[in-house]
Amino acid sequence: MQYSPIKIFSIFVFVSLCISCQTSSYQSYQMRFQTVFHSRMMNPLLDFSSSSFRWRAKERVIYSDRQRKKIVEQARKIIGQKDRKWKDSAFFVHSLYKYSGIDVFSRHSAGKNYAAEIIHDFAEAEGILFENRLPSEGDLVFFQNTHDRNKNTKPDDGITLVGIVESIDSYQTVSIITTVSGTVLRYKMNRKQQNVTRNLQTQKIINHSFVSGYQPTANLLTAQAFVSYGSVF
């Protein structure tokens, strides 16, 4: 049985297309497998149980929000209370985050002898530090030179205080819960008006004062002592 040249050519084209489709399908499958495997390893919260690769990022956000609320609610409950172990604000923050399942003391940096600096390094390594946007409730906030730690009357003490963001109002005044001398207090900070204590329209306090003990200026407003915010969620 003989085939015409045209028919032979047609069969050749058909076989070539079949091989090409199989190769393309294999490469597509290989790429798909590598994407799934890499994504699964990098983010265990991805759900690949269906062919549409459903993201479970929403669940992660919900879980983070619950952690944030849990931290803030617990901090609010103890405003006004005093405890010797909270004389350093970092231990107060550590206890709140530990209550929510996060150990902010788990990463001890060499050469960092102060607890607030250790938490700052933890936030930098495990999360993010930022200055130029507003924080969310439950975020960390760091201050420097809030008191004369080394007793030399010079503002060279580094990060001396850490607190938790409670809320932000419409004037961008941030409410912060922290401890001073072991007492849990609510402080206010407004970085848009960092050199004034009260809002001129409402007369509400927007920046509290730290009695730093430095010379010649003994007091430092919260916005003036601000270093950065930090988030580990």
CSV table of N, CA, C and O in Angstrom, one decimal, residues 2-3 46 111 137 201:
chain,number,residue,atom,x,y,z
A,2,GLN,N,0.7,2.1,-1.0
A,2,GLN,CA,1.5,3.3,-1.1
A,2,GLN,C,0.7,4.5,-0.7
A,2,GLN,O,-0.5,4.6,-1.0
A,3,TYR,N,1.5,5.5,-0.1
A,3,TYR,CA,0.9,6.7,0.3
A,3,TYR,C,1.4,7.8,-0.6
A,3,TYR,O,2.6,7.8,-0.9
A,46,LEU,N,-0.8,28.0,52.6
A,46,LEU,CA,-1.4,27.9,51.3
A,46,LEU,C,-2.2,26.6,51.2
A,46,LEU,O,-1.7,25.6,51.7
A,111,GLY,N,25.8,41.8,72.6
A,111,GLY,CA,26.1,43.2,72.8
A,111,GLY,C,24.9,44.0,73.3
A,111,GLY,O,25.1,45.2,73.6
A,137,GLU,N,-3.3,48.4,66.0
A,137,GLU,CA,-3.4,48.0,67.4
A,137,GLU,C,-2.5,46.8,67.6
A,137,GLU,O,-2.5,45.9,66.8
A,201,GLN,N,-7.3,72.6,69.1
A,201,GLN,CA,-8.7,72.6,68.9
A,201,GLN,C,-9.5,71.9,70.0
A,201,GLN,O,-10.4,72.4,70.5
